[in-house]
Tab-separated table of C-alpha atoms in Angstrom:
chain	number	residue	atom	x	y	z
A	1	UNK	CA	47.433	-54.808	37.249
A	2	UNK	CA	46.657	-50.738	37.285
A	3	UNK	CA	44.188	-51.485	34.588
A	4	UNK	CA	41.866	-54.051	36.797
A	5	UNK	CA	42.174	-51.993	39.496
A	6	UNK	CA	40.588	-49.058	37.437
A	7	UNK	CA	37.771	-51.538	36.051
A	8	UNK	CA	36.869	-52.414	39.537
A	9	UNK	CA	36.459	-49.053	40.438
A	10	UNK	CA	34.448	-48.280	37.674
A	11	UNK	CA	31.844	-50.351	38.038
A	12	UNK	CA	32.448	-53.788	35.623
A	13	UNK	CA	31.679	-56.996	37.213
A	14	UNK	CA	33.865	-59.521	34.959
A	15	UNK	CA	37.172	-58.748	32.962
A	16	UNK	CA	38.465	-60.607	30.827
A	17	UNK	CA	42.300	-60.439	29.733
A	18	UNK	CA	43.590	-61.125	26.357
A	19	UNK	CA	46.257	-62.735	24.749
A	20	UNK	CA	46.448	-62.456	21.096
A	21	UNK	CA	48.220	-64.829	18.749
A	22	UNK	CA	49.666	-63.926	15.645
A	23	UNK	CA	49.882	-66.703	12.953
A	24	UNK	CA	52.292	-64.558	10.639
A	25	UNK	CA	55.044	-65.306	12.792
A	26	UNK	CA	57.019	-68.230	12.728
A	27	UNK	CA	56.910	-70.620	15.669
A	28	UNK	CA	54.176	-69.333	17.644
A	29	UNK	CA	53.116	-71.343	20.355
A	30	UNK	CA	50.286	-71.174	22.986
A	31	UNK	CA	51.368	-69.822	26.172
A	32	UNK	CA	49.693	-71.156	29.243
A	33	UNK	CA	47.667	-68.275	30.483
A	34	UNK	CA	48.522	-65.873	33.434
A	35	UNK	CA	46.677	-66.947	36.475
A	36	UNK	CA	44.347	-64.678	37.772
A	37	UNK	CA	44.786	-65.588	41.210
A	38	UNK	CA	48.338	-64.848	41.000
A	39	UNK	CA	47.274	-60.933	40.552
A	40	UNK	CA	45.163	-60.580	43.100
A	41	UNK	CA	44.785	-62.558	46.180
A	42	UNK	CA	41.045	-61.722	46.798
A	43	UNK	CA	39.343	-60.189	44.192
A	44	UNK	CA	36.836	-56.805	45.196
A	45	UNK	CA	33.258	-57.198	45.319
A	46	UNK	CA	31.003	-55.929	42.868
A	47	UNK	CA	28.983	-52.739	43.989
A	48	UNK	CA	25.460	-53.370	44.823
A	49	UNK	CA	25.906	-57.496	45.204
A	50	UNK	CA	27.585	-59.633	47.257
A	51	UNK	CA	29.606	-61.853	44.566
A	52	UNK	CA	33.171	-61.168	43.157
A	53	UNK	CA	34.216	-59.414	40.846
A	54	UNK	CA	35.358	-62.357	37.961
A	55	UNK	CA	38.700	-62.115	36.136
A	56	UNK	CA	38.480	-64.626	32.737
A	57	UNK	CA	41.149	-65.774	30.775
A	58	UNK	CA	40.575	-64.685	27.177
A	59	UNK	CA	42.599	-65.922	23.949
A	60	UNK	CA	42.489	-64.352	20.445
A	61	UNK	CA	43.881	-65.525	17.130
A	62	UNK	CA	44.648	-63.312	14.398
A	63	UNK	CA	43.984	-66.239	11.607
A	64	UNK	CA	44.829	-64.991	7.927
A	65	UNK	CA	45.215	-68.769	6.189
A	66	UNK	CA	42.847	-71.376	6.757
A	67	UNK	CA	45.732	-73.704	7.619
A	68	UNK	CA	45.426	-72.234	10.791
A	69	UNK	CA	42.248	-72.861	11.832
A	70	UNK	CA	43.643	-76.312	12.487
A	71	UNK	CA	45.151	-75.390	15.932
A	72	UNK	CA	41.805	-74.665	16.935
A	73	UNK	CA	40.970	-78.498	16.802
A	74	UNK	CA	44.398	-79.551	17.689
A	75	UNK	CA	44.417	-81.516	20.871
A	76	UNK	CA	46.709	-78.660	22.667
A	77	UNK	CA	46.223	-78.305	26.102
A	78	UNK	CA	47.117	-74.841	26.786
A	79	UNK	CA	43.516	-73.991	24.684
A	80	UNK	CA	41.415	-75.641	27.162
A	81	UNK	CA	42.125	-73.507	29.840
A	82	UNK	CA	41.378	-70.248	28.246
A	83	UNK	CA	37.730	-69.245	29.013
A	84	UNK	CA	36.955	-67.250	25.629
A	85	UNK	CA	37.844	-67.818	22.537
A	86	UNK	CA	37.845	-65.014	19.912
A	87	UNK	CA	39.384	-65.306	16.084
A	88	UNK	CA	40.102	-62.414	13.903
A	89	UNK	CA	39.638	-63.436	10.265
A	90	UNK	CA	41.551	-61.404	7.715
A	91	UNK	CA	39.537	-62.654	4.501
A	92	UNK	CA	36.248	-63.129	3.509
A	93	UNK	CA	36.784	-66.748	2.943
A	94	UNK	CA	37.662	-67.012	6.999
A	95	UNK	CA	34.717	-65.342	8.117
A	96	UNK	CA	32.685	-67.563	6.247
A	97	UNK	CA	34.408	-70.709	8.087
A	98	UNK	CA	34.384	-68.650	11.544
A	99	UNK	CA	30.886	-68.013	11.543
A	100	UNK	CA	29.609	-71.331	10.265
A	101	UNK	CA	32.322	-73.842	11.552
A	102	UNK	CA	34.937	-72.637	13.705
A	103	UNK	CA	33.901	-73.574	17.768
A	104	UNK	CA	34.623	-69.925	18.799
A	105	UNK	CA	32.733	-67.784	20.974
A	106	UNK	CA	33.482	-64.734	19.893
A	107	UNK	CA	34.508	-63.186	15.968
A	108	UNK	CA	36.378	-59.822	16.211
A	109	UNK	CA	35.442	-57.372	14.091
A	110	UNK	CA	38.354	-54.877	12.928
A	111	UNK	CA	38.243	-51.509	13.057
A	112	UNK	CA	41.576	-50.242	12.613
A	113	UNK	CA	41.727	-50.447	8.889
A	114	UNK	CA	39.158	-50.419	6.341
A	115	UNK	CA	37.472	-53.911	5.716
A	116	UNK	CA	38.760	-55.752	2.640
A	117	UNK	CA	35.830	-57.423	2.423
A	118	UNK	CA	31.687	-56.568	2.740
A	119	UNK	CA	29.438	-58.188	5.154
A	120	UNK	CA	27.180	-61.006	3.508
A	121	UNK	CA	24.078	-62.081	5.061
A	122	UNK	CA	24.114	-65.947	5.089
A	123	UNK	CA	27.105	-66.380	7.073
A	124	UNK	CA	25.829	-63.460	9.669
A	125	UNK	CA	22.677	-65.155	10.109
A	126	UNK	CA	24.214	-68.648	11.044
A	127	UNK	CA	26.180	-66.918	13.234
A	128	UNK	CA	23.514	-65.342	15.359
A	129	UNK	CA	21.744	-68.987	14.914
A	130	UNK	CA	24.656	-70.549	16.586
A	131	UNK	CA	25.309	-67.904	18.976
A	132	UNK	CA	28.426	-66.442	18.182
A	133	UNK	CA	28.995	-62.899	19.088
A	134	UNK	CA	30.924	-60.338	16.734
A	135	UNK	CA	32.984	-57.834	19.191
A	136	UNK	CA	34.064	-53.973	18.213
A	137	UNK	CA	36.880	-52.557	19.897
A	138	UNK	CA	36.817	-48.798	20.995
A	139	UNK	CA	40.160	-47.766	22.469
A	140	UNK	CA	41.483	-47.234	18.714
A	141	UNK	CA	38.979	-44.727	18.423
A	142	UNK	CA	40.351	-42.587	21.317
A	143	UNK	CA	43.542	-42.700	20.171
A	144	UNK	CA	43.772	-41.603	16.837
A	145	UNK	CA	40.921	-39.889	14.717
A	146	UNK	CA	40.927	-41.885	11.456
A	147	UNK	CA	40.830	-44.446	13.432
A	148	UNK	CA	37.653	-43.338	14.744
A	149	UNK	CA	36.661	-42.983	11.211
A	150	UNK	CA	36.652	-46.427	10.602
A	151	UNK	CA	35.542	-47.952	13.796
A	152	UNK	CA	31.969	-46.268	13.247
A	153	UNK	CA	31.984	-47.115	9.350
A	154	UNK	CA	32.908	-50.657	10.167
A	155	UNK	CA	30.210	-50.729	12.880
A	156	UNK	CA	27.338	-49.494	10.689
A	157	UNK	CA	28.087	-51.484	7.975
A	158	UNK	CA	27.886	-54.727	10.670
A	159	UNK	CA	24.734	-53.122	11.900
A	160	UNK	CA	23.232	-52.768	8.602
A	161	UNK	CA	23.542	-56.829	7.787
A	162	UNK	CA	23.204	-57.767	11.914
A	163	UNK	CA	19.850	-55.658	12.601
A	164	UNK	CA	21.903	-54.900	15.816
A	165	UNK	CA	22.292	-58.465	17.190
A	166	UNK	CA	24.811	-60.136	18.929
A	167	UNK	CA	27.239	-57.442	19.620
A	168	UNK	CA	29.722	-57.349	22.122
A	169	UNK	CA	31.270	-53.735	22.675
A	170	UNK	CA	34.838	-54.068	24.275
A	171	UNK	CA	38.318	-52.088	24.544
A	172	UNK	CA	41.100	-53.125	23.908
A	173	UNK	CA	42.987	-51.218	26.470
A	174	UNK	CA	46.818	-51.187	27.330
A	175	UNK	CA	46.710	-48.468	29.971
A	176	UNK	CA	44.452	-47.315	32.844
A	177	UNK	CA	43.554	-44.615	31.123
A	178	UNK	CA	42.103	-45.876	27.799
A	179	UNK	CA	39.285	-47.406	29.969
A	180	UNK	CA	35.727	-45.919	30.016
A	181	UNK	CA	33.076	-46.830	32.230
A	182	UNK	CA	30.023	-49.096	31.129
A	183	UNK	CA	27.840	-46.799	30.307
A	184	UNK	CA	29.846	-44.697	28.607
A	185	UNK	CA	30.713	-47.416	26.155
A	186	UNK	CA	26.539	-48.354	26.273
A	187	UNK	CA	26.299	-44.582	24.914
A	188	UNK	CA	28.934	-45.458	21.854
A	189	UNK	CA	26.690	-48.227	21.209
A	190	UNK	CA	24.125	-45.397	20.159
A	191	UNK	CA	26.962	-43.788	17.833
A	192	UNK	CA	27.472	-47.229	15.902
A	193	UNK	CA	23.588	-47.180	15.385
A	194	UNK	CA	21.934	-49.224	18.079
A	195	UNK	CA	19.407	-48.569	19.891
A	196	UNK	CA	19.239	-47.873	23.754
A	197	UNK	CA	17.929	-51.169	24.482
A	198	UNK	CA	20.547	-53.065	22.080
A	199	UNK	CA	23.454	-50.790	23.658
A	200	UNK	CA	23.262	-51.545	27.218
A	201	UNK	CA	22.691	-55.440	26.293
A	202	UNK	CA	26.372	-55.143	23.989
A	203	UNK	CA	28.006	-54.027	27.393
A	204	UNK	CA	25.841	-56.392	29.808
A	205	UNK	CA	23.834	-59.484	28.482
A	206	UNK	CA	25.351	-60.246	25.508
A	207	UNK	CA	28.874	-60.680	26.930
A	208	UNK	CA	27.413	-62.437	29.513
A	209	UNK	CA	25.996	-64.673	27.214
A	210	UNK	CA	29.662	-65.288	25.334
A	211	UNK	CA	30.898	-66.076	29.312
A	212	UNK	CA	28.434	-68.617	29.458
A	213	UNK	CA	29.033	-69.863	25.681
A	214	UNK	CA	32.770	-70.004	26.669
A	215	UNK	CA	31.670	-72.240	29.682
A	216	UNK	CA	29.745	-74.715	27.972
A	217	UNK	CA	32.462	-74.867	24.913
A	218	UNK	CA	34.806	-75.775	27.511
A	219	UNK	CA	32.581	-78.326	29.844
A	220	UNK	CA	30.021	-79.922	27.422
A	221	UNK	CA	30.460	-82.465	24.320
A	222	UNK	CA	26.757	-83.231	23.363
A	223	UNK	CA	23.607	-82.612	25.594
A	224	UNK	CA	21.246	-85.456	26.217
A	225	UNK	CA	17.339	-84.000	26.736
A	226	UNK	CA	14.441	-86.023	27.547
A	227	UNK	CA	11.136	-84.212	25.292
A	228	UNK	CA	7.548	-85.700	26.905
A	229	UNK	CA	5.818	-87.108	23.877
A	230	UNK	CA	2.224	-85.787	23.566
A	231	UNK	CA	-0.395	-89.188	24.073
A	232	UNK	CA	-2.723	-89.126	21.350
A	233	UNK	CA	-6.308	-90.489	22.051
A	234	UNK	CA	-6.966	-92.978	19.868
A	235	UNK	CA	-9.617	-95.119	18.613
A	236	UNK	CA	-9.941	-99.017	19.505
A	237	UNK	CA	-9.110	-100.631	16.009
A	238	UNK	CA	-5.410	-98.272	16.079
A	239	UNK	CA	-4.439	-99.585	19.537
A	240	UNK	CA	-2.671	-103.182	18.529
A	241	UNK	CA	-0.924	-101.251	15.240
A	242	UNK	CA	0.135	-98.457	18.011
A	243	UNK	CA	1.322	-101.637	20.400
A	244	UNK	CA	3.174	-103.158	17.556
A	245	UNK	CA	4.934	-99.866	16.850
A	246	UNK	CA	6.369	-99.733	20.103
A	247	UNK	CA	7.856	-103.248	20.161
A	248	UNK	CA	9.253	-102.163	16.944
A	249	UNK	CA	10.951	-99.211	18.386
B	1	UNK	CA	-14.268	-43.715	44.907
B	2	UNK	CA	-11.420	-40.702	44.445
B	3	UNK	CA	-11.183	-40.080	40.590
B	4	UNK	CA	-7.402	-39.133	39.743
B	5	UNK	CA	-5.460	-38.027	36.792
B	6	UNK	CA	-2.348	-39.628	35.328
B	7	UNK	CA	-0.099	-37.676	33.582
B	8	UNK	CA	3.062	-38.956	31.389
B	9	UNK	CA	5.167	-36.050	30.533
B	10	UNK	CA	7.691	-37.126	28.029
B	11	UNK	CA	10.765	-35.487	27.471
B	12	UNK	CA	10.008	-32.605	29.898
B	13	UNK	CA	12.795	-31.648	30.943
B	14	UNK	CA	14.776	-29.275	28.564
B	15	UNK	CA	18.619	-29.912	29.917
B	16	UNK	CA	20.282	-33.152	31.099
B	17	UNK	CA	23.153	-32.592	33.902
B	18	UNK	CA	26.215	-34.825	33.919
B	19	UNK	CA	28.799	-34.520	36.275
B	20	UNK	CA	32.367	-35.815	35.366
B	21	UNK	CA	35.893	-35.902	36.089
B	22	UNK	CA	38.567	-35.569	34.173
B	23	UNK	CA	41.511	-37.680	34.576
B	24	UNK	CA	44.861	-36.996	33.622
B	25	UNK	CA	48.553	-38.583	33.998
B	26	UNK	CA	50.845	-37.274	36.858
B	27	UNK	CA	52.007	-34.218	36.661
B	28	UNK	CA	51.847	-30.872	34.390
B	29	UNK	CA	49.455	-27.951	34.683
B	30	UNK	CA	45.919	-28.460	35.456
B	31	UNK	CA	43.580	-26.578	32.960
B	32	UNK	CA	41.639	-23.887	34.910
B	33	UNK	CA	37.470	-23.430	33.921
B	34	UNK	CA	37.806	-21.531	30.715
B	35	UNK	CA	40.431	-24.169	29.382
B	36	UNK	CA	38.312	-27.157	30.298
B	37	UNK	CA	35.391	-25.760	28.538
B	38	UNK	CA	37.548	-25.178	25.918
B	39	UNK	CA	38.517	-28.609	26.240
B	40	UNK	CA	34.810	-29.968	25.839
B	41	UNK	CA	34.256	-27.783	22.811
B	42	UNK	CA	37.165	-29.706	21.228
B	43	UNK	CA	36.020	-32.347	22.227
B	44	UNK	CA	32.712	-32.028	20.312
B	45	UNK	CA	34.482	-30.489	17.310
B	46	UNK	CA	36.922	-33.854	16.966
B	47	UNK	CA	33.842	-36.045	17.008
B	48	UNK	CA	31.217	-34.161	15.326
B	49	UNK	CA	32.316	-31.186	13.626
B	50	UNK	CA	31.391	-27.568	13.639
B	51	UNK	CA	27.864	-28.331	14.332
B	52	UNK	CA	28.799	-30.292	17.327
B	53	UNK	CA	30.961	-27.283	18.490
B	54	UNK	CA	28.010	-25.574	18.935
B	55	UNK	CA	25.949	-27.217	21.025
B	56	UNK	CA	25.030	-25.496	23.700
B	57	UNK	CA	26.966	-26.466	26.791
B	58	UNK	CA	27.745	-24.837	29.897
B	59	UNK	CA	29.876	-25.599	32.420
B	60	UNK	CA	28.343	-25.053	36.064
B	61	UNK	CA	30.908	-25.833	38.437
B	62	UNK	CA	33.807	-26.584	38.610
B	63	UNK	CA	36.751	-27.904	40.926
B	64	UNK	CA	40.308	-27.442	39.718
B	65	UNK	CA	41.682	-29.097	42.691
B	66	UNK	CA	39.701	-33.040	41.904
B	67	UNK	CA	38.581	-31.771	38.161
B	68	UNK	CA	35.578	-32.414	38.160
B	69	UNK	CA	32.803	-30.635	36.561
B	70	UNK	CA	29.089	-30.407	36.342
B	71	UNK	CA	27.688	-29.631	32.632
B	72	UNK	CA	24.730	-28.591	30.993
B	73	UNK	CA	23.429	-29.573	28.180
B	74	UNK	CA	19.790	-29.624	25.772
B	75	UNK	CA	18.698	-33.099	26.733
B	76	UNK	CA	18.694	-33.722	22.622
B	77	UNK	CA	22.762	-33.083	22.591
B	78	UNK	CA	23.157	-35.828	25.538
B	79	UNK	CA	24.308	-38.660	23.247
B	80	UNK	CA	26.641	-36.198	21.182
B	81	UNK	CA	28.202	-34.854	24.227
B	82	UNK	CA	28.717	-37.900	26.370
B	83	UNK	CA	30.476	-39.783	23.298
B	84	UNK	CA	32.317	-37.071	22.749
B	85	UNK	CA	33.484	-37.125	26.294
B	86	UNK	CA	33.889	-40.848	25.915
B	87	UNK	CA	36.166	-40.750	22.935
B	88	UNK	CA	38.299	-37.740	24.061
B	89	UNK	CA	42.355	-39.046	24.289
B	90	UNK	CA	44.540	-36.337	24.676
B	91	UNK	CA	44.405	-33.164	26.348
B	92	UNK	CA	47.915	-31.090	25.313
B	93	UNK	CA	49.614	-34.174	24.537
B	94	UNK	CA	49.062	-36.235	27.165
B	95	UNK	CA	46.937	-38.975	27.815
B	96	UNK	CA	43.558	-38.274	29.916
B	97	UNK	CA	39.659	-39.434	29.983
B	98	UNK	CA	36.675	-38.268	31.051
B	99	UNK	CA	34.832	-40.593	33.790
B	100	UNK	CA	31.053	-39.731	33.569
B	101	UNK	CA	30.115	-40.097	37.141
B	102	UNK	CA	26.387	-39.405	37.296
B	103	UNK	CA	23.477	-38.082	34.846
B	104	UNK	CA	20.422	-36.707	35.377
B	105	UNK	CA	17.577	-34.414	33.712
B	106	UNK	CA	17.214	-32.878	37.371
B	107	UNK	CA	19.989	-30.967	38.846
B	108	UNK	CA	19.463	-31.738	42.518
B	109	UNK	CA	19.813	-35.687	41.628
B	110	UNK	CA	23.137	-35.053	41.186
B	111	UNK	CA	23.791	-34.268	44.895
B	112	UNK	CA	23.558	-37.582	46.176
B	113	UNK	CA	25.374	-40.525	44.814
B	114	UNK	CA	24.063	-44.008	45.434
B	115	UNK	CA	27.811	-45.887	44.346
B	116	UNK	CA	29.759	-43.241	47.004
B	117	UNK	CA	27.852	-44.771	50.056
B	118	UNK	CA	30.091	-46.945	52.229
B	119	UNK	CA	27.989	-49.670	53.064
């Protein structure tokens, strides 16, 4: 609870918590996630608007087995009511599936050890097609210095297959005071090799944009668009084979 | 009809200005000026090495009763100072962070602070 109160008095508009799920250990199940009204009555308004300050629900698996993808499409209903969903693959083989099948919003990144396995192209690119988001944390790198070491190697060698697209910048932070402010983590963005423009949208738009991906994972199950068909001008002698079309269809 | 001149100076100004404040956990000393500069030196020196030791940074005020500090820096060390400052975790052992609370390239826009005003 110390923590939110330091992000609102930073300056973020919309937190979201994490719970992280382990599939090494036996007997995991999904816990229902902590309310946030239960934390605080009436959340603090953003600076500068008049809306709320929004507290999401956020749930991240740690998947190391491809038998455990399957709980994503399980029928549980403790995963519908996270708001995010974010999956940590341990292989190469798992980011493959991540980025090109698993319904996930977000694909974590890691930066606390050195990657066992190098960034491809293909499966990066359907990612950004499908609008997944790959997330780097930065409270490792405060804490320890090789860990630093390996959060900016890790980033350039995303940056080097992403161009510098769909990243989401976010800490991981147990205590009040491994928090940094937005634009200081829009200014780490530079470090990892962004540029300016690219750095402030990791802290701003793009999470936004894995909110509202979250949102429509949750609410939609196909989308239903009606696409005004161009008339064509046509002659006299095409009009009864265009007529006869249409009865067709 | 008044003929006038447009001028687009870029990257004019030689220093930036940041003002921060340092945060730290409860209790134990507070580190007078010369140790906080020493602190920002090691800082730079954790994240970028000898030659980020040596940047050129001076400390222009500062407050030992909030901690809180206004630097100066050559506006092409900004980004090496601020993540620095960012990525800073431990002053003596315990835990602490730097809140950048305004920058500028002008000093006197750090007087007034558009996110202090009580609306």
């Amino acid at each position: 609870q110390n923590i939110l109160t330091v992000c609102f008095s930073v300056g973020y508009s919309a937190v979201a918590l994490n719970h992280v799920i382990d599939f090494k250990e036996k007997k995991q199940e999904i816990i229902k996630p902590v309310s946030p009204s239960e934390l605080f009555p009436s959340l603090p308004i953003v600076q500068g608007t008049s809306k709320r300050i929004k507290v999401l629900t956020r749930l991240t698996l740690i998947v190391s087995d491809p038998s455990h993808c399957n709980l994503l499409r399980s029928t549980s209903a403790n995963i519908r009511l996270y708001d995010i969903i974010a999956v940590f693959p341990k292989t190469e083989k798992l980011f493959h599936i991540a980025c090109t099948t698993l319904d996930v919003d977000l694909v974590c990144i890691n930066v606390t050890e050195k990657l066992p396995f190098y960034f491809r192209r293909p499966p990066v690119n359907m990612a950004i097609d499908r609008g997944i988001y790959f997330e780097l944390l930065y409270t490792p790198a405060i804490k320890d210095s090789t860990m630093r070491r390996y959060t900016i190697s890790n980033a350039i060698s995303l940056m080097q297959i992403c161009k510098g697209k769909n990243i989401v910048i976010s800490s991981a932070a147990e205590r009040p005071l491994e928090l940094r402010g937005p634009y200081d983590v829009a200014n780490l963005g530079l470090l990892f090799g962004l540029s300016e423009g690219e750095a402030k949208a990791a802290v701003s738009t793009n999470c936004r944009a894995t909110m509202l991906h979250g949102e429509t994972r949750k609410s939609a199950c196909g989308v239903v668009y009606t696409v005004k068909k161009p008339r064509k001008v046509e002659e006299e002698e095409t009009v009864p084979a265009c007529k006869k079309a249409k009865t067709q269809a | 009809a008044a003929a006038f001149e447009r001028r687009v100076l870029r990257r004019a100004a030689e220093h930036h200005y940041l003002r921060v404040r340092l945060e730290l956990s409860d209790g134990g000393a507070r580190p007078n000026a010369a140790q906080f500069k020493q602190l920002v030196v090691t800082a730079l020196r954790e994240l970028h090495g000898e030659v980020g030791a040596a940047l050129p940074v001076d400390v222009l005020t500062y407050e030992e009763k909030t901690l809180s500090a206004i630097l100066r820096v050559i506006s092409s060390g900004l980004v090496k100072l601020w993540s620095a400052l960012t990525l800073l975790g431990f002053y003596q052992n315990r835990r602490c962070a730097f809140r950048v609370l305004q920058t500028s390239p002008f000093l006197l826009a750090l007087s007034g602070n558009s996110r202090e005003l009580v609306l």
